[in-house]
Structures are given as structure tokens and as C-alpha cells.
Amino acid sequence: MPPINEEQIMKALGEVNEPTGGKSVIELGMVSGIVIKDGNVGFSLEVEPSRAEQMESVRRTCEKVVRALPGVLSATAVLTAEHEAPASKSSRPVSREQSTAPAAPDVPDVGAIVAIASGKGGVGKSTIAANLALAFAINGHRIGVMDADIYGPSMPRMLGISGKPRTGENKKLLPLENYGVKCMSMGFLVEEDSPMIWRGPMVQGALEQMLRDVQWGQLDILVVDMPPGTGDAQLTMAQRVPLAGAVIVSTPQDIALLDARKGLAMFQRVDVPVLGFIENMSYFVCPHCEERSEIFSHGGARKWAAKLNVEFLGEVPLDIEIRETSDQGKPIVMSNPDSAHAKTFSDIAARLADKVLKENKTRLPPKIVTL
Ligand code: ADP
């Protein structure tokens, strides 16, 4: 069978009408960003922000029509709204207040939103996010985790949560909970084997929905596990979520640090305070002979933090127990709370809480655009 192409998808979508005017979604120019990968199709449907709810059935019909085409294995459509272009291409510093419209997300009960970010994937960002979230909770704070790493959502696994979120009052999704931490992740909403083909605008839409359409309740801190990298999607995300600050996770290697420095520049560009660097996989202590090895040459993040005038929050060693416990859904802070590693996370969490909860009292909420 020949592979599916964009033309066939457009033709099929040409049969789906927008309910009010009787014109098709293609005629109205609503379809954009068609991505085809090995028979998996993704696209976005641009809608008026006020009509997003009404358009949900159109979105589902579009997915159904495309899924029915020969050669299509899966179809994912996401509703998005076009706002003014994100300021990502400009080299000029842009403040969030200048570049966004005066709508705030509906998260009035959240004390501070903290992003855990990294310049590239695989540095242990999600592991650190999960352990910090649990450490905040153990330290007595009300905590939520928003898994915005929608390219590879790993929070459900790390926090040992499975299932589908239920809908509560006002049609809002109820986060799932474990260890006293509330969690929402795209991992709950899409099938595990469905493709994660998201374009920038889709990513933003999904993120804003997780902020606005989830009943988080009263939280002291919402930890956001950001998608790795410093591209347009991450930049816009940093701009559109009212972040109290960001933590950048890095491994000690120079190359990773180069990425970490890009991460720092990205947050600075959109006026998000960088709360500090964490060096992960910083060193290795042999469990048998206790000899310490600096596998990736230790200390790079501390050195760069000093150079860049960023706080160095701490170093987490490369340790099999850290990997096994988080991969098994019982992060070390929870499964071995008396360990030295748990203490490291707890200390970092205490410093961060101190910073964001204090600073946040004097910080005005930034204005952001919602879908
Ligand atoms: P990221 O979110 O940056 O992509 P993850 O948190 O998913 O990275 O970590 C990637 C892998 O590395 C996971 O299997 C995780 O268990 C492991 N890992 C992360 N940090 C450590 C550490 N300090 N020691 C041992 N393994 C770790």
C-alpha cells in the first residue's frame, strides 16, 4: 500500500463541516501543521478561543475521518488558537508582560509554579522533578506535578500512577494522586503507543489546557516537568505559564552545560527567574569499595553557576538506587527517606520553597494568553 500523503488527508478533512456555517474545516483554513510519520498522522485545528469547547466534536470527527483512511495507523488532532506570534525569533529581550494578552490562566489557588528544565533530554530532569516534588510534599507543602514533557511523559511511571483522570465539577479533569502529590500528564490522556507528534502550537495548547482545565485545588507549589530543549515550543511555554521560576538540570559534561546555558538564556529572555542549577549524575560512589569516580568530570555546573551568577542548588550522584526507584514508581525520597540522596533532595527542596514561596508573595502574577 502506498504511504498516506497530505493531499489525501486534506481531501478527507474537506468532508468535515464546521457546524455553524456549513463550510468544511479545509475551506475555513482551520487545518494546519499536518505531520505524517510511519502512518501516524497529527495535525492542528485552529479555532476561536471562545469556541474551543464547541469544537471538540469536530476535532473528534476529524480524527475519525483521517483514521479511517487506508494506510493510517493513528490520527491525533489538537485544537489550537492563534494568538500574536511568539517572540521567539527576535533577539531582543522580551518581557512576558509586553508580549502577551491580558488573560490569566485559571490557577488562582496555586502559590508558585516552578519549572524543572534541561537543555537536552536524558539528563535526569524528570527524575529530579519527581524527587523534588515528593521532597516538597514531605516538607509539608501541598504539591502538584504537571508533566509538560509531552514528547515523553514519564511522571505517571515515576510517581507510580496509572489510570485515566475523571472529570469533576465544571468539566475539569481531576488530577491523579499518589504519595500525596497530585499529577496530570499527557501520559494519562493518550494511549501509550500512540505517537507524540506535536508541533509547537499543539504543545502550547496542551500545556495551557493542563493548567486551566485541571482541577488542581489549593497548591503551594506546582512543579512543571518541562519538555527538554530550548526550541520555540519551550520558549513559548516559558512565556505562557506564569512561572515563579525555573530550575535547570544538567550533567557535568561541557556539552550538556552548553545546552544548560542555552536554557538559562531562554528563561532570562522571557523574564523568568532562574532559581538555580542542579548537577545530576555528578559523581559515582562504588557501592562495593566506596571509591568515588567522577565519570563525567564533576563540578561543571557549580563552576558555570558561579560564572553566570546563578545559584548552584546541589549535586546528585549517579546511583543505581536513584534509577531503580524512580523507574519503579517509588522515587528514592519516598522509598528510602533516610538515605543521603533523599537528604540532598530535601535540602534542595527546602531552599527552593523558601525562594519561591517568599518571592511569590511580592511578585505580581504575570499576564498570559490562554486558549
Ligand atoms: P530526562 O527527563 O532528562 O529525559 P530522566 O529523568 O527520564 O531524564 O532520566 C533518564 C534515565 O536516567 C532514567 O532511566 C533515570 O532513572 C536515569 N537517571 C536519572 N538520574 C539518575 C541518577 N542520578 N542516577 C542514576 N540514574 C539516573
CSV table of C-alpha atoms and ligand atoms in Angstrom, one decimal:
chain,number,residue,atom,x,y,z
A,1,MET,CA,0.0,0.0,0.0
A,2,PRO,CA,1.4,3.4,-0.9
A,3,PRO,CA,2.0,5.6,2.1
A,4,ILE,CA,-0.6,8.1,3.1
A,5,ASN,CA,0.0,11.7,1.9
A,6,GLU,CA,-1.0,15.1,2.9
A,7,GLU,CA,-3.3,15.6,-0.1
A,8,GLN,CA,-5.4,12.5,0.8
A,9,ILE,CA,-5.7,13.8,4.4
A,10,MET,CA,-6.8,17.3,3.2
A,11,LYS,CA,-9.3,15.7,0.9
A,12,ALA,CA,-10.8,13.6,3.7
A,13,LEU,CA,-10.9,16.6,6.0
A,14,GLY,CA,-12.6,18.6,3.3
A,15,GLU,CA,-15.7,16.4,4.0
A,16,VAL,CA,-15.9,17.5,7.7
A,17,ASN,CA,-18.0,20.6,8.2
A,18,GLU,CA,-17.7,23.2,10.8
A,19,PRO,CA,-21.2,23.1,12.5
A,20,THR,CA,-22.4,26.7,12.2
A,21,GLY,CA,-21.5,27.9,8.7
A,22,GLY,CA,-21.8,24.6,6.7
A,23,LYS,CA,-18.3,25.1,5.3
A,24,SER,CA,-15.6,22.5,5.7
A,25,VAL,CA,-12.7,22.8,8.1
A,26,ILE,CA,-10.4,22.9,5.0
A,27,GLU,CA,-12.4,25.7,3.3
A,28,LEU,CA,-12.2,27.7,6.5
A,29,GLY,CA,-8.4,27.2,6.7
A,30,MET,CA,-8.6,25.7,10.1
A,31,VAL,CA,-6.3,22.7,9.4
A,32,SER,CA,-2.6,23.2,9.8
A,33,GLY,CA,0.6,21.5,10.6
A,34,ILE,CA,-0.1,18.1,9.2
A,35,VAL,CA,2.6,15.7,10.3
A,36,ILE,CA,2.8,12.2,8.9
A,37,LYS,CA,5.2,9.6,10.4
A,38,ASP,CA,5.0,5.9,9.5
A,39,GLY,CA,1.3,6.0,9.0
A,40,ASN,CA,0.7,8.1,12.2
A,41,VAL,CA,-0.9,11.4,11.5
A,42,GLY,CA,-1.1,14.6,13.6
A,43,PHE,CA,-2.5,18.0,12.8
A,44,SER,CA,-3.9,21.0,14.5
A,45,LEU,CA,-7.3,22.7,14.1
A,46,GLU,CA,-7.2,26.4,14.7
A,47,VAL,CA,-10.3,27.6,16.5
A,48,GLU,CA,-11.7,30.8,18.1
A,49,PRO,CA,-10.6,30.5,21.7
A,50,SER,CA,-14.2,31.1,22.9
A,51,ARG,CA,-15.4,28.2,20.8
A,52,ALA,CA,-12.9,25.6,21.9
A,53,GLU,CA,-15.5,23.5,23.8
A,54,GLN,CA,-18.0,23.5,21.0
A,55,MET,CA,-15.3,22.4,18.5
A,56,GLU,CA,-14.4,19.3,20.5
A,57,SER,CA,-16.8,17.1,18.5
A,58,VAL,CA,-15.4,18.5,15.2
A,59,ARG,CA,-11.9,17.6,16.4
A,60,ARG,CA,-13.1,14.0,17.2
A,61,THR,CA,-14.8,13.7,13.8
A,62,CYS,CA,-11.6,14.9,12.1
A,63,GLU,CA,-9.6,12.3,13.9
A,64,LYS,CA,-12.1,9.6,13.0
A,65,VAL,CA,-12.2,10.5,9.3
A,66,VAL,CA,-8.4,10.5,9.0
A,67,ARG,CA,-8.1,7.3,11.0
A,68,ALA,CA,-10.4,5.6,8.5
A,69,LEU,CA,-8.1,6.3,5.6
A,70,PRO,CA,-6.1,3.4,4.2
A,71,GLY,CA,-2.5,3.4,5.5
A,72,VAL,CA,-3.3,5.5,8.6
A,73,LEU,CA,-2.5,3.8,11.9
A,74,SER,CA,-3.4,6.6,14.2
A,75,ALA,CA,-4.7,10.2,14.0
A,76,THR,CA,-4.3,12.9,16.6
A,77,ALA,CA,-5.9,16.3,16.2
A,78,VAL,CA,-5.4,19.1,18.7
A,79,LEU,CA,-7.3,22.3,19.0
A,80,THR,CA,-5.2,25.4,19.0
A,81,ALA,CA,-5.8,29.1,18.9
A,82,GLU,CA,-3.6,31.6,17.0
A,83,HIS,CA,-2.5,34.5,19.1
A,84,GLU,CA,0.1,37.0,18.2
A,85,ALA,CA,3.3,35.4,17.1
A,86,PRO,CA,5.5,34.3,19.9
A,87,ALA,CA,8.6,36.5,20.3
A,88,SER,CA,10.9,33.5,19.8
A,89,LYS,CA,12.6,34.7,16.6
A,90,SER,CA,13.5,38.1,18.0
A,91,SER,CA,17.0,38.5,19.5
A,92,ARG,CA,15.7,41.4,21.6
A,93,PRO,CA,14.8,40.6,25.3
A,94,VAL,CA,11.1,40.4,25.6
A,95,SER,CA,9.2,40.5,28.8
A,96,ARG,CA,6.2,38.3,29.3
A,97,GLU,CA,4.1,41.2,30.1
A,98,GLN,CA,4.8,43.0,26.9
A,99,SER,CA,4.3,40.1,24.6
A,100,THR,CA,1.1,38.5,25.9
A,101,ALA,CA,-2.5,39.5,26.2
A,102,PRO,CA,-4.1,40.3,29.5
A,103,ALA,CA,-5.8,37.0,30.2
A,104,ALA,CA,-4.6,34.9,33.2
A,105,PRO,CA,-4.9,31.2,33.4
A,106,ASP,CA,-7.4,29.9,35.9
A,107,VAL,CA,-4.9,28.7,38.5
A,108,PRO,CA,-5.6,31.2,41.3
A,109,ASP,CA,-5.2,28.6,44.1
A,110,VAL,CA,-1.6,27.7,43.1
A,111,GLY,CA,1.1,29.5,45.2
A,112,ALA,CA,4.0,29.2,42.8
A,113,ILE,CA,4.6,27.4,39.6
A,114,VAL,CA,8.2,26.1,39.3
A,115,ALA,CA,9.6,24.7,36.0
A,116,ILE,CA,12.2,21.9,36.0
A,117,ALA,CA,14.0,22.3,32.7
A,118,SER,CA,17.0,21.0,30.9
A,119,GLY,CA,18.9,22.0,27.8
A,120,LYS,CA,18.6,18.4,26.4
A,121,GLY,CA,17.0,15.1,27.1
A,122,GLY,CA,18.3,12.3,29.2
A,123,VAL,CA,20.0,14.3,31.9
A,124,GLY,CA,17.6,13.2,34.6
A,125,LYS,CA,15.2,16.1,34.6
A,126,SER,CA,12.1,14.0,35.3
A,127,THR,CA,13.9,12.0,38.0
A,128,ILE,CA,14.9,15.3,39.7
A,129,ALA,CA,11.4,16.7,39.2
A,130,ALA,CA,9.7,13.7,40.8
A,131,ASN,CA,12.1,13.6,43.7
A,132,LEU,CA,11.8,17.3,44.4
A,133,ALA,CA,8.0,17.2,44.2
A,134,LEU,CA,8.0,14.4,46.8
A,135,ALA,CA,10.5,16.2,48.9
A,136,PHE,CA,8.3,19.4,48.9
A,137,ALA,CA,5.4,17.2,49.9
A,138,ILE,CA,7.3,15.6,52.8
A,139,ASN,CA,8.4,19.0,53.9
A,140,GLY,CA,4.7,19.8,54.4
A,141,HIS,CA,3.7,21.6,51.2
A,142,ARG,CA,0.7,20.9,49.0
A,143,ILE,CA,2.1,19.8,45.7
A,144,GLY,CA,1.0,19.1,42.1
A,145,VAL,CA,3.1,17.9,39.2
A,146,MET,CA,2.3,18.9,35.7
A,147,ASP,CA,4.1,16.7,33.3
A,148,ALA,CA,4.6,19.0,30.4
A,149,ASP,CA,7.3,16.7,28.9
A,150,ILE,CA,4.7,15.7,26.3
A,151,TYR,CA,7.3,14.3,24.0
A,152,GLY,CA,8.0,11.6,26.6
A,153,PRO,CA,5.8,11.9,29.6
A,154,SER,CA,7.4,9.8,32.4
A,155,MET,CA,5.7,11.2,35.5
A,156,PRO,CA,3.0,8.6,35.7
A,157,ARG,CA,5.6,5.9,35.8
A,158,MET,CA,7.9,7.7,38.2
A,159,LEU,CA,5.2,8.6,40.6
A,160,GLY,CA,3.6,5.1,40.3
A,161,ILE,CA,0.3,6.4,38.9
A,162,SER,CA,-1.8,4.8,36.2
A,163,GLY,CA,-5.4,5.1,35.1
A,164,LYS,CA,-7.4,7.8,33.4
A,165,PRO,CA,-8.3,11.1,35.1
A,166,ARG,CA,-12.0,11.5,35.8
A,167,THR,CA,-14.0,14.7,35.1
A,168,GLY,CA,-15.0,16.7,38.2
A,169,GLU,CA,-17.0,19.9,38.6
A,170,ASN,CA,-17.2,22.4,35.7
A,171,LYS,CA,-16.0,19.7,33.4
A,172,LYS,CA,-12.5,20.0,34.8
A,173,LEU,CA,-10.2,17.0,34.9
A,174,LEU,CA,-9.3,15.7,38.3
A,175,PRO,CA,-5.6,15.1,38.7
A,176,LEU,CA,-4.5,11.6,39.8
A,177,GLU,CA,-2.7,11.3,43.1
A,178,ASN,CA,0.0,9.2,44.8
A,179,TYR,CA,2.2,9.9,47.8
A,180,GLY,CA,0.1,12.9,48.5
A,181,VAL,CA,1.2,14.5,45.2
A,182,LYS,CA,-1.4,15.4,42.5
A,183,CYS,CA,-0.3,14.8,39.0
A,184,MET,CA,-1.6,15.5,35.5
A,185,SER,CA,0.2,14.2,32.4
A,186,MET,CA,-0.5,13.7,28.7
A,187,GLY,CA,0.6,10.2,29.5
A,188,PHE,CA,-2.8,9.7,31.2
A,189,LEU,CA,-4.7,11.1,28.2
A,190,VAL,CA,-3.2,9.4,25.2
A,191,GLU,CA,-2.6,5.7,24.6
A,192,GLU,CA,1.0,4.7,25.4
A,193,ASP,CA,1.8,3.6,21.9
A,194,SER,CA,0.2,6.5,20.2
A,195,PRO,CA,2.6,8.8,18.5
A,196,MET,CA,3.7,12.0,20.2
A,197,ILE,CA,3.9,14.2,17.1
A,198,TRP,CA,3.3,17.6,18.5
A,199,ARG,CA,4.1,20.9,16.8
A,200,GLY,CA,4.9,24.0,18.8
A,201,PRO,CA,1.3,25.3,18.8
A,202,MET,CA,-0.1,21.9,19.7
A,203,VAL,CA,2.4,21.7,22.6
A,204,GLN,CA,1.3,25.1,23.9
A,205,GLY,CA,-2.4,24.2,23.6
A,206,ALA,CA,-1.9,21.0,25.6
A,207,LEU,CA,0.1,22.8,28.2
A,208,GLU,CA,-2.4,25.6,28.7
A,209,GLN,CA,-5.2,23.1,28.9
A,210,MET,CA,-3.4,21.2,31.6
A,211,LEU,CA,-3.1,24.4,33.6
A,212,ARG,CA,-6.6,25.7,33.0
A,213,ASP,CA,-8.8,22.6,32.6
A,214,VAL,CA,-7.5,20.6,35.5
A,215,GLN,CA,-8.9,21.0,39.0
A,216,TRP,CA,-5.7,21.4,40.9
A,217,GLY,CA,-7.3,22.7,44.0
A,218,GLN,CA,-5.2,24.5,46.6
A,219,LEU,CA,-1.5,24.0,46.0
A,220,ASP,CA,1.6,25.6,47.4
A,221,ILE,CA,3.8,24.6,44.5
A,222,LEU,CA,3.0,23.2,41.1
A,223,VAL,CA,6.1,21.5,39.7
A,224,VAL,CA,6.2,21.6,35.9
A,225,ASP,CA,8.4,18.9,34.2
A,226,MET,CA,9.3,20.8,31.0
A,227,PRO,CA,10.0,19.2,27.7
A,228,PRO,CA,13.8,19.0,27.2
A,229,GLY,CA,15.5,21.6,25.0
A,230,THR,CA,15.4,25.2,24.2
A,231,GLY,CA,13.4,25.4,21.0
A,232,ASP,CA,10.4,27.6,20.2
A,233,ALA,CA,7.9,25.3,22.0
A,234,GLN,CA,9.8,25.6,25.2
A,235,LEU,CA,10.3,29.3,24.8
A,236,THR,CA,6.6,29.9,24.3
A,237,MET,CA,5.8,27.6,27.2
A,238,ALA,CA,8.1,29.6,29.4
A,239,GLN,CA,6.3,32.7,28.3
A,240,ARG,CA,2.8,31.5,28.7
A,241,VAL,CA,2.9,29.7,32.0
A,242,PRO,CA,3.1,32.1,34.9
A,243,LEU,CA,6.3,30.7,36.3
A,244,ALA,CA,7.7,31.8,39.6
A,245,GLY,CA,11.0,30.4,38.4
A,246,ALA,CA,12.9,27.7,36.7
A,247,VAL,CA,15.5,25.1,37.8
A,248,ILE,CA,17.9,23.9,35.2
A,249,VAL,CA,19.2,20.3,35.5
A,250,SER,CA,22.4,19.5,33.8
A,251,THR,CA,25.0,16.7,33.8
A,252,PRO,CA,28.6,17.9,34.3
A,253,GLN,CA,29.8,17.4,30.7
A,254,ASP,CA,30.7,20.6,28.9
A,255,ILE,CA,28.4,19.8,26.0
A,256,ALA,CA,25.4,19.4,28.4
A,257,LEU,CA,26.4,22.6,30.0
A,258,LEU,CA,26.4,24.4,26.7
A,259,ASP,CA,22.8,23.2,26.4
A,260,ALA,CA,22.1,24.2,30.0
A,261,ARG,CA,23.5,27.7,29.3
A,262,LYS,CA,21.0,27.9,26.4
A,263,GLY,CA,18.3,27.0,28.9
A,264,LEU,CA,19.4,29.8,31.1
A,265,ALA,CA,19.4,32.3,28.3
A,266,MET,CA,15.9,31.2,27.2
A,267,PHE,CA,14.4,31.8,30.6
A,268,GLN,CA,16.2,35.1,31.0
A,269,ARG,CA,14.9,36.2,27.7
A,270,VAL,CA,11.3,35.9,28.9
A,271,ASP,CA,12.0,37.3,32.4
A,272,VAL,CA,11.5,34.0,34.3
A,273,PRO,CA,13.9,33.9,37.2
A,274,VAL,CA,16.3,31.0,37.1
A,275,LEU,CA,16.3,29.6,40.6
A,276,GLY,CA,19.4,27.6,40.2
A,277,PHE,CA,21.4,24.8,38.5
A,278,ILE,CA,21.3,21.2,39.7
A,279,GLU,CA,24.2,18.9,38.6
A,280,ASN,CA,22.8,15.4,38.1
A,281,MET,CA,24.9,12.3,37.6
A,282,SER,CA,27.6,14.4,39.2
A,283,TYR,CA,29.8,11.6,40.5
A,284,PHE,CA,29.7,7.9,41.3
A,285,VAL,CA,30.5,6.1,44.5
A,286,CYS,CA,31.2,2.4,44.1
A,287,PRO,CA,28.7,0.5,46.3
A,288,HIS,CA,31.4,-2.1,47.0
A,289,CYS,CA,34.6,-0.2,47.7
A,290,GLU,CA,33.1,3.3,48.2
A,291,GLU,CA,35.6,4.7,45.8
A,292,ARG,CA,34.4,7.9,44.2
A,293,SER,CA,34.7,8.3,40.5
A,294,GLU,CA,34.0,11.5,38.6
A,295,ILE,CA,32.7,9.8,35.4
A,296,PHE,CA,31.6,12.9,33.6
A,297,SER,CA,34.1,15.2,35.2
A,298,HIS,CA,32.4,16.6,38.2
A,299,GLY,CA,31.7,20.2,39.1
A,300,GLY,CA,30.9,21.8,35.8
A,301,ALA,CA,27.5,23.1,36.8
A,302,ARG,CA,28.9,24.6,40.0
A,303,LYS,CA,31.6,26.3,38.1
A,304,TRP,CA,29.2,27.7,35.5
A,305,ALA,CA,26.7,28.7,38.1
A,306,ALA,CA,29.3,30.9,39.7
A,307,LYS,CA,30.4,32.4,36.3
A,308,LEU,CA,26.9,33.1,35.3
A,309,ASN,CA,25.8,34.4,38.6
A,310,VAL,CA,23.2,31.7,39.1
A,311,GLU,CA,22.7,29.9,42.4
A,312,PHE,CA,24.1,26.3,42.5
A,313,LEU,CA,21.4,24.3,44.2
A,314,GLY,CA,23.2,21.0,44.6
A,315,GLU,CA,24.7,17.8,43.1
A,316,VAL,CA,23.0,14.4,42.7
A,317,PRO,CA,25.3,11.4,42.1
A,318,LEU,CA,24.9,8.7,39.5
A,319,ASP,CA,23.4,5.9,41.6
A,320,ILE,CA,21.7,2.8,40.7
A,321,GLU,CA,19.2,3.2,43.6
A,322,ILE,CA,18.1,6.6,42.2
A,323,ARG,CA,17.5,5.0,38.8
A,324,GLU,CA,15.7,1.8,40.0
A,325,THR,CA,13.5,3.6,42.5
A,326,SER,CA,12.3,6.2,40.1
A,327,ASP,CA,11.8,3.8,37.2
A,328,GLN,CA,9.8,1.6,39.6
A,329,GLY,CA,7.5,4.4,40.6
A,330,LYS,CA,8.9,4.8,44.2
A,331,PRO,CA,11.5,7.6,43.9
A,332,ILE,CA,14.2,7.5,46.5
A,333,VAL,CA,12.9,10.4,48.5
A,334,MET,CA,9.9,8.2,49.3
A,335,SER,CA,11.4,4.7,49.3
A,336,ASN,CA,14.5,5.5,51.3
A,337,PRO,CA,13.8,8.8,53.0
A,338,ASP,CA,16.8,8.4,55.4
A,339,SER,CA,19.3,8.0,52.6
A,340,ALA,CA,21.9,10.6,51.8
A,341,HIS,CA,20.3,11.1,48.4
A,342,ALA,CA,16.9,11.8,49.9
A,343,LYS,CA,18.5,14.4,52.2
A,344,THR,CA,20.1,16.1,49.2
A,345,PHE,CA,16.7,16.4,47.5
A,346,SER,CA,15.1,17.5,50.7
A,347,ASP,CA,17.7,20.3,51.2
A,348,ILE,CA,17.3,21.5,47.6
A,349,ALA,CA,13.5,21.4,48.0
A,350,ALA,CA,13.7,23.5,51.2
A,351,ARG,CA,15.9,26.1,49.5
A,352,LEU,CA,13.6,26.3,46.6
A,353,ALA,CA,10.4,26.5,48.6
A,354,ASP,CA,12.0,29.3,50.6
A,355,LYS,CA,12.8,31.2,47.5
A,356,VAL,CA,9.5,30.8,45.6
A,357,LEU,CA,7.1,31.0,48.4
A,358,LYS,CA,8.7,34.1,49.8
A,359,GLU,CA,9.4,35.8,46.5
A,360,ASN,CA,6.0,34.9,45.2
A,361,LYS,CA,4.3,37.0,47.9
A,362,THR,CA,5.8,40.1,46.4
A,363,ARG,CA,5.6,39.1,42.8
A,364,LEU,CA,2.6,40.2,40.7
A,365,PRO,CA,1.1,37.4,38.6
A,366,PRO,CA,2.3,37.8,35.0
A,367,LYS,CA,-0.3,38.2,32.3
A,368,ILE,CA,-0.6,35.3,29.9
A,369,VAL,CA,-2.6,34.2,26.9
A,370,THR,CA,-5.0,31.3,27.3
A,371,LEU,CA,-6.5,29.2,24.6
B,1,ADP,P1,15.1,13.3,31.3
B,1,ADP,O1,13.8,13.7,32.0
B,1,ADP,O2,16.1,14.4,31.4
B,1,ADP,O3,15.0,12.9,29.9
B,1,ADP,P2,15.1,11.0,33.1
B,1,ADP,O4,14.8,11.6,34.4
B,1,ADP,O5,14.0,10.3,32.3
B,1,ADP,O6,15.7,12.1,32.1
B,1,ADP,O7,16.3,10.1,33.3
B,1,ADP,C1,16.8,9.3,32.2
B,1,ADP,C2,17.3,7.9,32.8
B,1,ADP,O8,18.4,8.2,33.7
B,1,ADP,C3,16.2,7.3,33.7
B,1,ADP,O9,16.3,5.9,33.5
B,1,ADP,C4,16.6,7.6,35.1
B,1,ADP,O10,16.2,6.6,36.0
B,1,ADP,C5,18.1,7.7,35.0
B,1,ADP,N1,18.7,8.6,36.0
B,1,ADP,C6,18.4,9.9,36.1
B,1,ADP,N2,19.1,10.4,37.1
B,1,ADP,C7,19.9,9.5,37.6
B,1,ADP,C8,20.9,9.4,38.7
B,1,ADP,N3,21.2,10.4,39.4
B,1,ADP,N4,21.5,8.1,38.9
B,1,ADP,C9,21.1,7.1,38.1
B,1,ADP,N5,20.2,7.1,37.2
B,1,ADP,C10,19.6,8.3,36.9
